[in-house]
Amino acid sequence: MRAKTAVVLGAQWGDEGKGKIVDVLSQRFRAVARYAGGHNAGHTVVHGGQKFVLQLIPCGVLRKGCTGIIGNGVVLDPVAFLKEVGKLRALGVEVDGQLFVSNRAQVILPYHRMIELASEYAPGRQKIGTTGKGIGPAYEDKMARSGLRVVDLLRPDLLKTHIDEACAEKNAIAHALFGTDPLDPAQMYDEYAAAAEEMRPFVADTGRLLHGILADGGSVMFEGAQGTMLDIDHGTYPFVTSSSATAGGAATGTGVGPTAIGTVVSVTKAYVTRVGEGPFPTEIHGAVGDHLRARGNEYGAVTGRPRRCGWLDIPLLRYSNHVNGAEWLVITKMDVMDELEEIPICIGYELDGRVTDEIPADVQGLEKIKPRYTTLKGWRASTEGITEYEKLPLAAQEYLRFQERESGAKIGMVSTGPDREQTMILPEFAAALERIHG
């Protein structure tokens, strides 16, 4: 019997609409566990006209009776976490007793932001396009085995010693390399010691909690952050995030073994977007790119930065599905394409005079490849809010089936608008979800 779990993640560079999909599916799961990233990831959920922007907290908390878990693979800023909790409480969302943070998660402290911002904007340094929230330096400290974990945050004596020693080191480094003014360790301790006490009721051994839910016959969804092509190992390095955004991260980032993962659901837009720096083979410049950005409201949920827009890239999607072992594909923002007369789709590349569908491992190769396109007819009709596949225009149906045939994963859902109800669930996927839920 397959495990009653599913990983839901992004197929490209993030911003694929995972938040809405996780929210729609969460009614079928007892728990939703976030396994990577930090509050640099933004998930936007719209329900009944009300907009929720979640940066760190799993979307599952918006469903009554669904437990939200922040796993050990996440890096957590306690102050940012508590602000988000406060906003949800103000909106009437029940978080107490429904939301838990791993005691093994790494903590982001102000000197991580100081180092990241100073490094990103230092003269002569290559810009990565970071959000400046301290994510990368926190993961650096984790791998250097010099970080602070949530379990340590709750011990005032250890917290004070850690902050004093870390500030002495980080202040010296930042001043020497970037001329940055020093941070005050005493002020930092007071702020984070107070935040730790406020956070204490949320802290748990979440790996043990997840094992208990699964042993009891409950179902768990693992919520990805960012996207596959931002994965530290498999993405467009070095223009990537600092964690494992792919399906493998669900096991290492929560403490649930890989044999407990039942299926993988990969989320892709009907086109592609990217925020920040880095190669983007199918990027559209000019009026058409502006049109997609405007119709799709393509601005970062966390940063507000305009997203770069491009045509669907089949080799990239196929690569992503292979890396993740994706069984199901979810297509979002179908309605954004409604006004286009023709829709190019990248089906391969030319690199150094040869035809290939292989994704180059190096940035130089990615920047040199030239996309090879095929063109499908647009449907020039509204798909917004359509929830039955047969009611889609025939050209829209063909666009979806083309993605399914070429990507190696079955289409399970199609999103035709931002609200929960503007979602199409295909029968085979609905049956698979019922087996997980049942």
CSV table of C-alpha atoms in Angstrom, one decimal:
chain,number,residue,atom,x,y,z
A,1,MET,CA,0.0,0.0,0.0
A,2,ARG,CA,1.3,3.4,-0.9
A,3,ALA,CA,2.0,5.9,1.8
A,4,LYS,CA,-0.7,8.4,2.5
A,5,THR,CA,1.5,11.3,1.7
A,6,ALA,CA,2.1,13.7,-1.2
A,7,VAL,CA,4.9,16.3,-2.0
A,8,VAL,CA,3.6,19.4,-3.7
A,9,LEU,CA,6.4,21.5,-5.2
A,10,GLY,CA,7.3,24.0,-7.9
A,11,ALA,CA,8.5,22.8,-11.3
A,12,GLN,CA,10.5,25.9,-12.3
A,13,TRP,CA,11.9,28.9,-10.5
A,14,GLY,CA,9.1,29.3,-7.9
A,15,ASP,CA,6.0,31.4,-8.0
A,16,GLU,CA,4.0,28.7,-9.8
A,17,GLY,CA,1.0,29.1,-7.6
A,18,LYS,CA,1.8,26.4,-5.1
A,19,GLY,CA,0.1,28.2,-2.3
A,20,LYS,CA,-3.3,28.0,-3.8
A,21,ILE,CA,-2.8,24.4,-4.8
A,22,VAL,CA,-1.7,23.3,-1.3
A,23,ASP,CA,-4.6,25.2,0.1
A,24,VAL,CA,-7.1,23.5,-2.2
A,25,LEU,CA,-5.7,20.1,-1.4
A,26,SER,CA,-5.2,20.6,2.3
A,27,GLN,CA,-8.8,19.7,3.1
A,28,ARG,CA,-7.8,16.1,2.2
A,29,PHE,CA,-4.8,16.0,4.6
A,30,ARG,CA,-4.5,15.9,8.3
A,31,ALA,CA,-1.2,17.8,8.3
A,32,VAL,CA,0.8,20.1,5.9
A,33,ALA,CA,4.6,20.2,6.5
A,34,ARG,CA,6.9,22.8,5.1
A,35,TYR,CA,10.4,21.3,4.5
A,36,ALA,CA,12.8,23.9,3.1
A,37,GLY,CA,13.5,27.6,2.7
A,38,GLY,CA,12.6,30.5,5.0
A,39,HIS,CA,10.4,33.6,4.9
A,40,ASN,CA,11.9,34.5,1.5
A,41,ALA,CA,9.1,32.3,0.1
A,42,GLY,CA,5.7,33.8,-0.4
A,43,HIS,CA,2.5,31.9,-1.0
A,44,THR,CA,-0.7,33.8,-1.8
A,45,VAL,CA,-4.1,32.2,-1.1
A,46,VAL,CA,-7.4,33.8,-2.0
A,47,HIS,CA,-10.6,32.6,-0.4
A,48,GLY,CA,-14.0,34.3,-0.5
A,49,GLY,CA,-12.3,37.4,-1.8
A,50,GLN,CA,-10.0,37.5,1.2
A,51,LYS,CA,-6.2,37.4,0.4
A,52,PHE,CA,-3.7,35.6,2.6
A,53,VAL,CA,0.0,36.0,2.0
A,54,LEU,CA,2.0,33.4,3.9
A,55,GLN,CA,5.8,33.6,4.0
A,56,LEU,CA,6.8,30.9,6.4
A,57,ILE,CA,3.7,29.3,7.8
A,58,PRO,CA,2.3,26.3,5.8
A,59,CYS,CA,-0.9,27.0,3.9
A,60,GLY,CA,-2.6,24.1,5.8
A,61,VAL,CA,-3.3,26.3,8.8
A,62,LEU,CA,-6.0,28.1,6.8
A,63,ARG,CA,-8.0,24.8,7.0
A,64,LYS,CA,-9.7,24.1,10.3
A,65,GLY,CA,-8.5,20.8,11.7
A,66,CYS,CA,-5.4,20.7,9.5
A,67,THR,CA,-2.1,20.8,11.4
A,68,GLY,CA,0.7,23.1,10.1
A,69,ILE,CA,4.3,22.0,10.6
A,70,ILE,CA,7.5,23.9,10.0
A,71,GLY,CA,10.1,21.2,9.5
A,72,ASN,CA,13.8,21.0,10.5
A,73,GLY,CA,14.9,21.8,7.0
A,74,VAL,CA,13.5,25.3,7.3
A,75,VAL,CA,15.5,28.3,8.5
A,76,LEU,CA,13.3,30.4,10.8
A,77,ASP,CA,13.4,34.0,11.9
A,78,PRO,CA,11.5,34.1,15.2
A,79,VAL,CA,10.5,37.7,14.9
A,80,ALA,CA,9.2,37.2,11.4
A,81,PHE,CA,7.4,34.0,12.5
A,82,LEU,CA,5.6,35.8,15.3
A,83,LYS,CA,4.6,38.7,13.1
A,84,GLU,CA,3.0,36.3,10.7
A,85,VAL,CA,1.3,34.5,13.5
A,86,GLY,CA,-0.1,37.8,14.7
A,87,LYS,CA,-1.5,38.7,11.3
A,88,LEU,CA,-3.2,35.3,11.0
A,89,ARG,CA,-4.8,35.7,14.5
A,90,ALA,CA,-6.0,39.1,13.5
A,91,LEU,CA,-7.7,37.5,10.4
A,92,GLY,CA,-9.4,35.0,12.6
A,93,VAL,CA,-7.2,32.0,11.7
A,94,GLU,CA,-6.7,29.5,14.5
A,95,VAL,CA,-3.0,28.9,14.9
A,96,ASP,CA,-2.6,27.9,18.6
A,97,GLY,CA,-2.6,24.2,18.9
A,98,GLN,CA,-2.7,23.8,15.2
A,99,LEU,CA,0.8,25.1,14.2
A,100,PHE,CA,4.2,23.5,15.3
A,101,VAL,CA,7.8,24.4,14.7
A,102,SER,CA,10.6,21.8,14.7
A,103,ASN,CA,13.0,22.0,17.6
A,104,ARG,CA,15.7,21.1,15.1
A,105,ALA,CA,15.1,24.0,12.7
A,106,GLN,CA,17.9,26.6,12.3
A,107,VAL,CA,17.4,30.1,13.5
A,108,ILE,CA,18.0,33.3,11.5
A,109,LEU,CA,19.5,36.1,13.5
A,110,PRO,CA,20.1,39.8,12.4
A,111,TYR,CA,23.7,39.2,11.6
A,112,HIS,CA,22.7,36.8,8.9
A,113,ARG,CA,20.8,39.6,7.2
A,114,MET,CA,23.7,42.0,7.7
A,115,ILE,CA,26.1,39.6,6.0
A,116,GLU,CA,23.7,38.8,3.1
A,117,LEU,CA,22.8,42.4,2.3
A,118,ALA,CA,26.4,43.6,2.5
A,119,SER,CA,27.6,40.7,0.3
A,120,GLU,CA,24.9,41.2,-2.3
A,121,TYR,CA,25.5,44.9,-2.8
A,122,ALA,CA,29.3,44.9,-2.4
A,123,PRO,CA,31.1,46.5,-5.4
A,124,GLY,CA,32.3,43.9,-7.9
A,125,ARG,CA,30.3,41.0,-6.4
A,126,GLN,CA,28.0,38.9,-8.6
A,127,LYS,CA,24.4,39.6,-7.7
A,128,ILE,CA,22.3,36.5,-7.0
A,129,GLY,CA,19.0,38.3,-6.6
A,130,THR,CA,18.6,37.4,-2.9
A,131,THR,CA,15.7,38.8,-0.9
A,132,GLY,CA,18.1,40.0,1.8
A,133,LYS,CA,16.4,38.1,4.6
A,134,GLY,CA,19.4,36.2,5.8
A,135,ILE,CA,18.5,32.8,4.4
A,136,GLY,CA,21.8,32.0,2.7
A,137,PRO,CA,24.1,32.9,5.6
A,138,ALA,CA,21.8,31.0,8.0
A,139,TYR,CA,22.3,27.8,5.8
A,140,GLU,CA,26.0,28.6,5.7
A,141,ASP,CA,26.2,28.5,9.5
A,142,LYS,CA,24.1,25.3,9.5
A,143,MET,CA,26.6,23.5,7.2
A,144,ALA,CA,29.5,25.0,9.1
A,145,ARG,CA,27.9,23.5,12.3
A,146,SER,CA,28.0,26.9,14.0
A,147,GLY,CA,24.3,27.7,13.8
A,148,LEU,CA,21.7,28.1,16.4
A,149,ARG,CA,18.7,25.7,16.4
A,150,VAL,CA,15.3,26.4,17.8
A,151,VAL,CA,15.9,24.0,20.8
A,152,ASP,CA,18.9,26.2,21.7
A,153,LEU,CA,17.0,29.4,21.2
A,154,LEU,CA,14.8,28.4,24.2
A,155,ARG,CA,17.8,28.3,26.6
A,156,PRO,CA,18.6,31.9,27.6
A,157,ASP,CA,22.1,31.1,28.8
A,158,LEU,CA,23.1,29.4,25.5
A,159,LEU,CA,21.4,32.0,23.4
A,160,LYS,CA,23.3,34.8,25.1
A,161,THR,CA,26.6,33.0,24.7
A,162,HIS,CA,25.9,32.3,21.1
A,163,ILE,CA,24.9,35.8,20.2
A,164,ASP,CA,27.9,37.3,22.0
A,165,GLU,CA,30.4,35.0,20.2
A,166,ALA,CA,28.6,35.2,16.8
A,167,CYS,CA,28.4,39.0,16.9
A,168,ALA,CA,32.1,39.4,17.7
A,169,GLU,CA,32.9,37.2,14.7
A,170,LYS,CA,30.3,38.5,12.2
A,171,ASN,CA,30.7,42.2,13.1
A,172,ALA,CA,34.5,41.9,12.5
A,173,ILE,CA,34.0,40.1,9.1
A,174,ALA,CA,31.3,42.5,7.9
A,175,HIS,CA,33.3,45.6,8.9
A,176,ALA,CA,36.6,44.2,7.3
A,177,LEU,CA,35.0,43.1,4.1
A,178,PHE,CA,32.1,45.6,3.6
A,179,GLY,CA,32.6,48.5,6.0
A,180,THR,CA,29.4,47.6,7.8
A,181,ASP,CA,28.5,49.1,11.2
A,182,PRO,CA,28.4,46.6,14.0
A,183,LEU,CA,25.3,45.1,15.5
A,184,ASP,CA,24.6,45.4,19.3
A,185,PRO,CA,24.6,41.9,20.8
A,186,ALA,CA,22.8,43.0,24.0
A,187,GLN,CA,19.9,44.5,22.1
A,188,MET,CA,19.8,41.4,19.9
A,189,TYR,CA,19.7,39.1,22.9
A,190,ASP,CA,16.8,41.1,24.6
A,191,GLU,CA,14.7,40.9,21.4
A,192,TYR,CA,15.3,37.3,20.6
A,193,ALA,CA,15.0,36.0,24.2
A,194,ALA,CA,11.6,37.6,24.4
A,195,ALA,CA,10.7,36.2,21.0
A,196,ALA,CA,11.8,32.7,22.2
A,197,GLU,CA,9.5,32.7,25.1
A,198,GLU,CA,6.6,33.8,22.9
A,199,MET,CA,7.5,31.0,20.4
A,200,ARG,CA,7.9,28.3,23.1
A,201,PRO,CA,4.3,26.9,22.8
A,202,PHE,CA,4.8,26.2,19.1
A,203,VAL,CA,8.0,24.2,19.4
A,204,ALA,CA,7.9,20.4,19.2
A,205,ASP,CA,9.7,17.3,17.9
A,206,THR,CA,7.8,17.6,14.6
A,207,GLY,CA,9.5,14.5,13.1
A,208,ARG,CA,8.0,12.5,15.9
A,209,LEU,CA,4.6,14.3,15.5
A,210,LEU,CA,4.5,13.4,11.7
A,211,HIS,CA,5.4,9.8,12.4
A,212,GLY,CA,2.5,9.6,14.9
A,213,ILE,CA,0.1,11.1,12.4
A,214,LEU,CA,1.1,8.5,9.7
A,215,ALA,CA,1.1,5.6,12.2
A,216,ASP,CA,-2.4,6.6,13.1
A,217,GLY,CA,-3.5,6.3,9.5
A,218,GLY,CA,-3.5,10.1,8.9
A,219,SER,CA,-2.3,11.7,5.7
A,220,VAL,CA,0.4,14.3,5.3
A,221,MET,CA,1.2,16.8,2.5
A,222,PHE,CA,4.8,18.1,2.2
A,223,GLU,CA,4.8,21.7,1.0
A,224,GLY,CA,7.7,22.9,-1.1
A,225,ALA,CA,9.1,26.4,-1.3
A,226,GLN,CA,10.7,28.2,-4.2
A,227,GLY,CA,11.0,25.8,-7.2
A,228,THR,CA,13.1,22.9,-8.6
A,229,MET,CA,15.3,25.2,-10.7
A,230,LEU,CA,16.3,27.0,-7.5
A,231,ASP,CA,17.4,23.9,-5.8
A,232,ILE,CA,20.9,24.1,-4.4
A,233,ASP,CA,22.0,20.9,-6.2
A,234,HIS,CA,19.7,20.6,-9.2
A,235,GLY,CA,19.0,24.3,-10.1
A,236,THR,CA,20.6,26.9,-12.2
A,237,TYR,CA,23.6,27.3,-9.8
A,238,PRO,CA,24.8,29.7,-8.5
A,239,PHE,CA,21.5,31.6,-9.1
A,240,VAL,CA,19.6,29.3,-6.7
A,241,THR,CA,18.4,29.2,-3.2
A,242,SER,CA,20.3,27.6,-0.3
A,243,SER,CA,18.2,24.6,0.4
A,244,SER,CA,16.8,21.4,-1.2
A,245,ALA,CA,13.6,22.6,-3.0
A,246,THR,CA,13.2,19.3,-4.8
A,247,ALA,CA,11.2,16.3,-3.6
A,248,GLY,CA,14.2,14.8,-1.8
A,249,GLY,CA,14.2,17.7,0.6
A,250,ALA,CA,10.8,16.5,2.0
A,251,ALA,CA,12.5,13.6,3.6
A,252,THR,CA,15.6,15.3,4.9
A,253,GLY,CA,13.7,18.5,5.9
A,254,THR,CA,11.0,16.8,8.0
A,255,GLY,CA,12.5,13.6,9.4
A,256,VAL,CA,10.1,11.3,7.5
A,257,GLY,CA,11.9,8.6,5.5
A,258,PRO,CA,11.8,8.5,1.7
A,259,THR,CA,9.8,5.3,1.7
A,260,ALA,CA,7.0,7.2,3.4
A,261,ILE,CA,6.5,9.5,0.4
A,262,GLY,CA,3.6,8.3,-1.7
A,263,THR,CA,3.4,10.6,-4.7
A,264,VAL,CA,4.9,13.9,-6.0
A,265,VAL,CA,2.7,16.7,-7.5
A,266,SER,CA,4.6,19.2,-9.6
A,267,VAL,CA,3.1,22.7,-10.1
A,268,THR,CA,3.8,24.7,-13.3
A,269,LYS,CA,2.3,27.8,-14.8
A,270,ALA,CA,0.9,27.6,-18.3
A,271,TYR,CA,4.0,29.8,-19.0
A,272,VAL,CA,7.2,30.3,-17.0
A,273,THR,CA,8.4,33.1,-14.7
A,274,ARG,CA,11.5,33.9,-12.8
A,275,VAL,CA,12.4,36.6,-10.2
A,276,GLY,CA,15.9,38.0,-9.8
A,277,GLU,CA,19.1,37.2,-11.6
A,278,GLY,CA,20.1,34.1,-13.6
A,279,PRO,CA,19.6,32.4,-17.0
A,280,PHE,CA,16.2,32.1,-18.4
A,281,PRO,CA,16.2,30.6,-21.9
A,282,THR,CA,12.6,31.3,-23.0
A,283,GLU,CA,12.3,34.8,-21.5
A,284,ILE,CA,10.0,37.1,-23.5
A,285,HIS,CA,11.0,40.7,-24.0
A,286,GLY,CA,8.7,43.5,-25.1
A,287,ALA,CA,5.0,43.9,-25.3
A,288,VAL,CA,4.0,40.2,-25.0
A,289,GLY,CA,6.0,39.7,-21.8
A,290,ASP,CA,4.5,42.9,-20.4
A,291,HIS,CA,1.0,41.5,-21.3
A,292,LEU,CA,1.6,38.3,-19.4
A,293,ARG,CA,3.0,40.1,-16.5
A,294,ALA,CA,0.0,42.4,-16.3
A,295,ARG,CA,-2.6,39.7,-16.7
A,296,GLY,CA,-0.9,37.3,-14.4
A,297,ASN,CA,-0.1,40.0,-11.8
A,298,GLU,CA,3.5,38.8,-11.9
A,299,TYR,CA,5.0,40.6,-8.9
A,300,GLY,CA,6.7,38.8,-6.0
A,301,ALA,CA,4.4,38.1,-3.0
A,302,VAL,CA,7.3,38.9,-0.6
A,303,THR,CA,9.4,41.4,-2.5
A,304,GLY,CA,7.0,43.0,-4.9
A,305,ARG,CA,9.6,42.6,-7.6
A,306,PRO,CA,8.3,42.3,-11.2
A,307,ARG,CA,8.7,38.7,-12.5
A,308,ARG,CA,10.4,37.9,-15.8
A,309,CYS,CA,8.0,36.0,-18.1
A,310,GLY,CA,8.7,33.4,-20.7
A,311,TRP,CA,7.2,30.7,-22.8
A,312,LEU,CA,6.7,27.2,-21.5
A,313,ASP,CA,10.0,25.2,-21.6
A,314,ILE,CA,9.3,21.5,-22.1
A,315,PRO,CA,12.9,20.2,-21.7
A,316,LEU,CA,13.1,22.2,-18.4
A,317,LEU,CA,9.8,20.8,-17.3
A,318,ARG,CA,10.8,17.2,-18.2
A,319,TYR,CA,14.1,17.6,-16.3
A,320,SER,CA,12.2,18.9,-13.3
A,321,ASN,CA,9.8,16.0,-13.4
A,322,HIS,CA,12.7,13.5,-13.6
A,323,VAL,CA,14.6,15.1,-10.7
A,324,ASN,CA,11.5,15.0,-8.5
A,325,GLY,CA,9.9,11.7,-9.7
A,326,ALA,CA,6.8,13.7,-10.4
A,327,GLU,CA,3.7,11.6,-11.1
A,328,TRP,CA,1.2,14.5,-11.4
A,329,LEU,CA,1.3,17.9,-13.0
A,330,VAL,CA,-0.8,20.9,-11.9
A,331,ILE,CA,-1.2,23.7,-14.4
A,332,THR,CA,-1.9,27.2,-13.0
A,333,LYS,CA,-2.8,30.5,-14.5
A,334,MET,CA,-4.4,29.0,-17.6
A,335,ASP,CA,-6.6,32.0,-17.9
A,336,VAL,CA,-3.6,34.4,-18.3
A,337,MET,CA,-3.1,32.9,-21.8
A,338,ASP,CA,-6.7,33.6,-22.9
A,339,GLU,CA,-6.0,36.5,-25.2
A,340,LEU,CA,-3.1,35.1,-27.2
A,341,GLU,CA,-3.6,34.2,-30.8
A,342,GLU,CA,-0.6,31.9,-31.0
A,343,ILE,CA,1.4,30.3,-28.2
A,344,PRO,CA,5.1,29.3,-28.7
A,345,ILE,CA,6.4,26.3,-26.7
A,346,CYS,CA,10.0,25.4,-26.4
A,347,ILE,CA,10.6,21.8,-27.4
A,348,GLY,CA,14.4,21.7,-27.5
A,349,TYR,CA,17.6,23.8,-27.7
A,350,GLU,CA,20.5,24.5,-30.0
A,351,LEU,CA,23.9,24.6,-28.2
A,352,ASP,CA,27.1,25.1,-30.1
A,353,GLY,CA,25.5,24.1,-33.3
A,354,ARG,CA,23.9,20.9,-32.1
A,355,VAL,CA,20.3,20.1,-31.2
A,356,THR,CA,19.7,18.9,-27.7
A,357,ASP,CA,17.1,18.6,-25.0
A,358,GLU,CA,19.6,18.3,-22.2
A,359,ILE,CA,19.8,21.1,-19.5
A,360,PRO,CA,23.4,22.3,-19.3
A,361,ALA,CA,24.8,22.1,-15.8
A,362,ASP,CA,26.7,25.4,-16.1
A,363,VAL,CA,25.4,28.9,-16.3
A,364,GLN,CA,27.5,29.6,-19.4
A,365,GLY,CA,25.8,26.8,-21.2
A,366,LEU,CA,22.4,27.9,-20.1
A,367,GLU,CA,23.1,31.4,-21.3
A,368,LYS,CA,24.3,30.2,-24.7
A,369,ILE,CA,21.4,27.8,-25.6
A,370,LYS,CA,18.9,28.9,-28.1
A,371,PRO,CA,15.3,27.6,-27.7
A,372,ARG,CA,13.6,25.7,-30.6
A,373,TYR,CA,9.9,26.4,-30.6
A,374,THR,CA,6.8,24.8,-31.9
A,375,THR,CA,3.6,27.0,-32.0
A,376,LEU,CA,0.1,26.0,-30.9
A,377,LYS,CA,-3.1,27.9,-31.6
A,378,GLY,CA,-4.4,30.2,-28.9
A,379,TRP,CA,-8.1,29.9,-27.9
A,380,ARG,CA,-9.0,33.6,-27.7
A,381,ALA,CA,-11.8,32.8,-25.2
A,382,SER,CA,-12.1,33.1,-21.5
A,383,THR,CA,-11.2,30.1,-19.4
A,384,GLU,CA,-11.5,32.0,-16.1
A,385,GLY,CA,-13.4,30.0,-13.5
A,386,ILE,CA,-14.0,26.9,-15.7
A,387,THR,CA,-14.0,23.8,-13.5
A,388,GLU,CA,-14.8,21.1,-16.1
A,389,TYR,CA,-12.2,20.0,-18.6
A,390,GLU,CA,-14.8,19.4,-21.4
A,391,LYS,CA,-15.9,23.0,-21.2
A,392,LEU,CA,-12.5,24.4,-22.0
A,393,PRO,CA,-12.0,25.6,-25.6
A,394,LEU,CA,-10.6,22.8,-27.8
A,395,ALA,CA,-7.3,24.7,-28.3
A,396,ALA,CA,-6.9,25.0,-24.6
A,397,GLN,CA,-7.4,21.3,-24.2
A,398,GLU,CA,-4.8,20.6,-26.8
A,399,TYR,CA,-2.4,23.0,-25.0
A,400,LEU,CA,-2.8,21.0,-21.8
A,401,ARG,CA,-2.5,17.6,-23.5
A,402,PHE,CA,0.7,18.7,-25.3
A,403,GLN,CA,2.2,19.4,-21.9
A,404,GLU,CA,1.1,16.1,-20.6
A,405,ARG,CA,2.5,14.1,-23.5
A,406,GLU,CA,5.8,15.9,-23.5
A,407,SER,CA,6.6,16.3,-19.8
A,408,GLY,CA,6.2,12.7,-18.6
A,409,ALA,CA,3.7,13.5,-15.9
A,410,LYS,CA,-0.2,13.2,-15.9
A,411,ILE,CA,-2.2,16.4,-15.5
A,412,GLY,CA,-4.2,16.2,-12.3
A,413,MET,CA,-5.4,19.8,-11.8
A,414,VAL,CA,-5.8,23.0,-13.7
A,415,SER,CA,-6.2,26.4,-12.0
A,416,THR,CA,-8.3,28.9,-13.9
A,417,GLY,CA,-8.2,31.8,-11.4
A,418,PRO,CA,-6.9,32.8,-8.0
A,419,ASP,CA,-9.8,31.7,-5.8
A,420,ARG,CA,-10.1,28.2,-4.3
A,421,GLU,CA,-13.3,27.5,-6.3
A,422,GLN,CA,-11.6,28.4,-9.7
A,423,THR,CA,-10.0,25.0,-9.8
A,424,MET,CA,-10.4,21.9,-12.0
A,425,ILE,CA,-9.6,18.5,-10.6
A,426,LEU,CA,-9.5,15.7,-13.2
A,427,PRO,CA,-11.2,12.4,-12.4
A,428,GLU,CA,-8.0,10.2,-12.2
A,429,PHE,CA,-6.3,12.6,-9.8
A,430,ALA,CA,-9.5,12.9,-7.7
A,431,ALA,CA,-9.5,9.1,-7.4
A,432,ALA,CA,-5.8,9.1,-6.4
A,433,LEU,CA,-6.5,11.8,-3.7
A,434,GLU,CA,-9.4,9.8,-2.4
A,435,ARG,CA,-7.1,6.8,-1.9
A,436,ILE,CA,-4.7,9.0,0.1
A,437,HIS,CA,-7.5,10.6,2.1
A,438,GLY,CA,-9.4,7.3,2.7
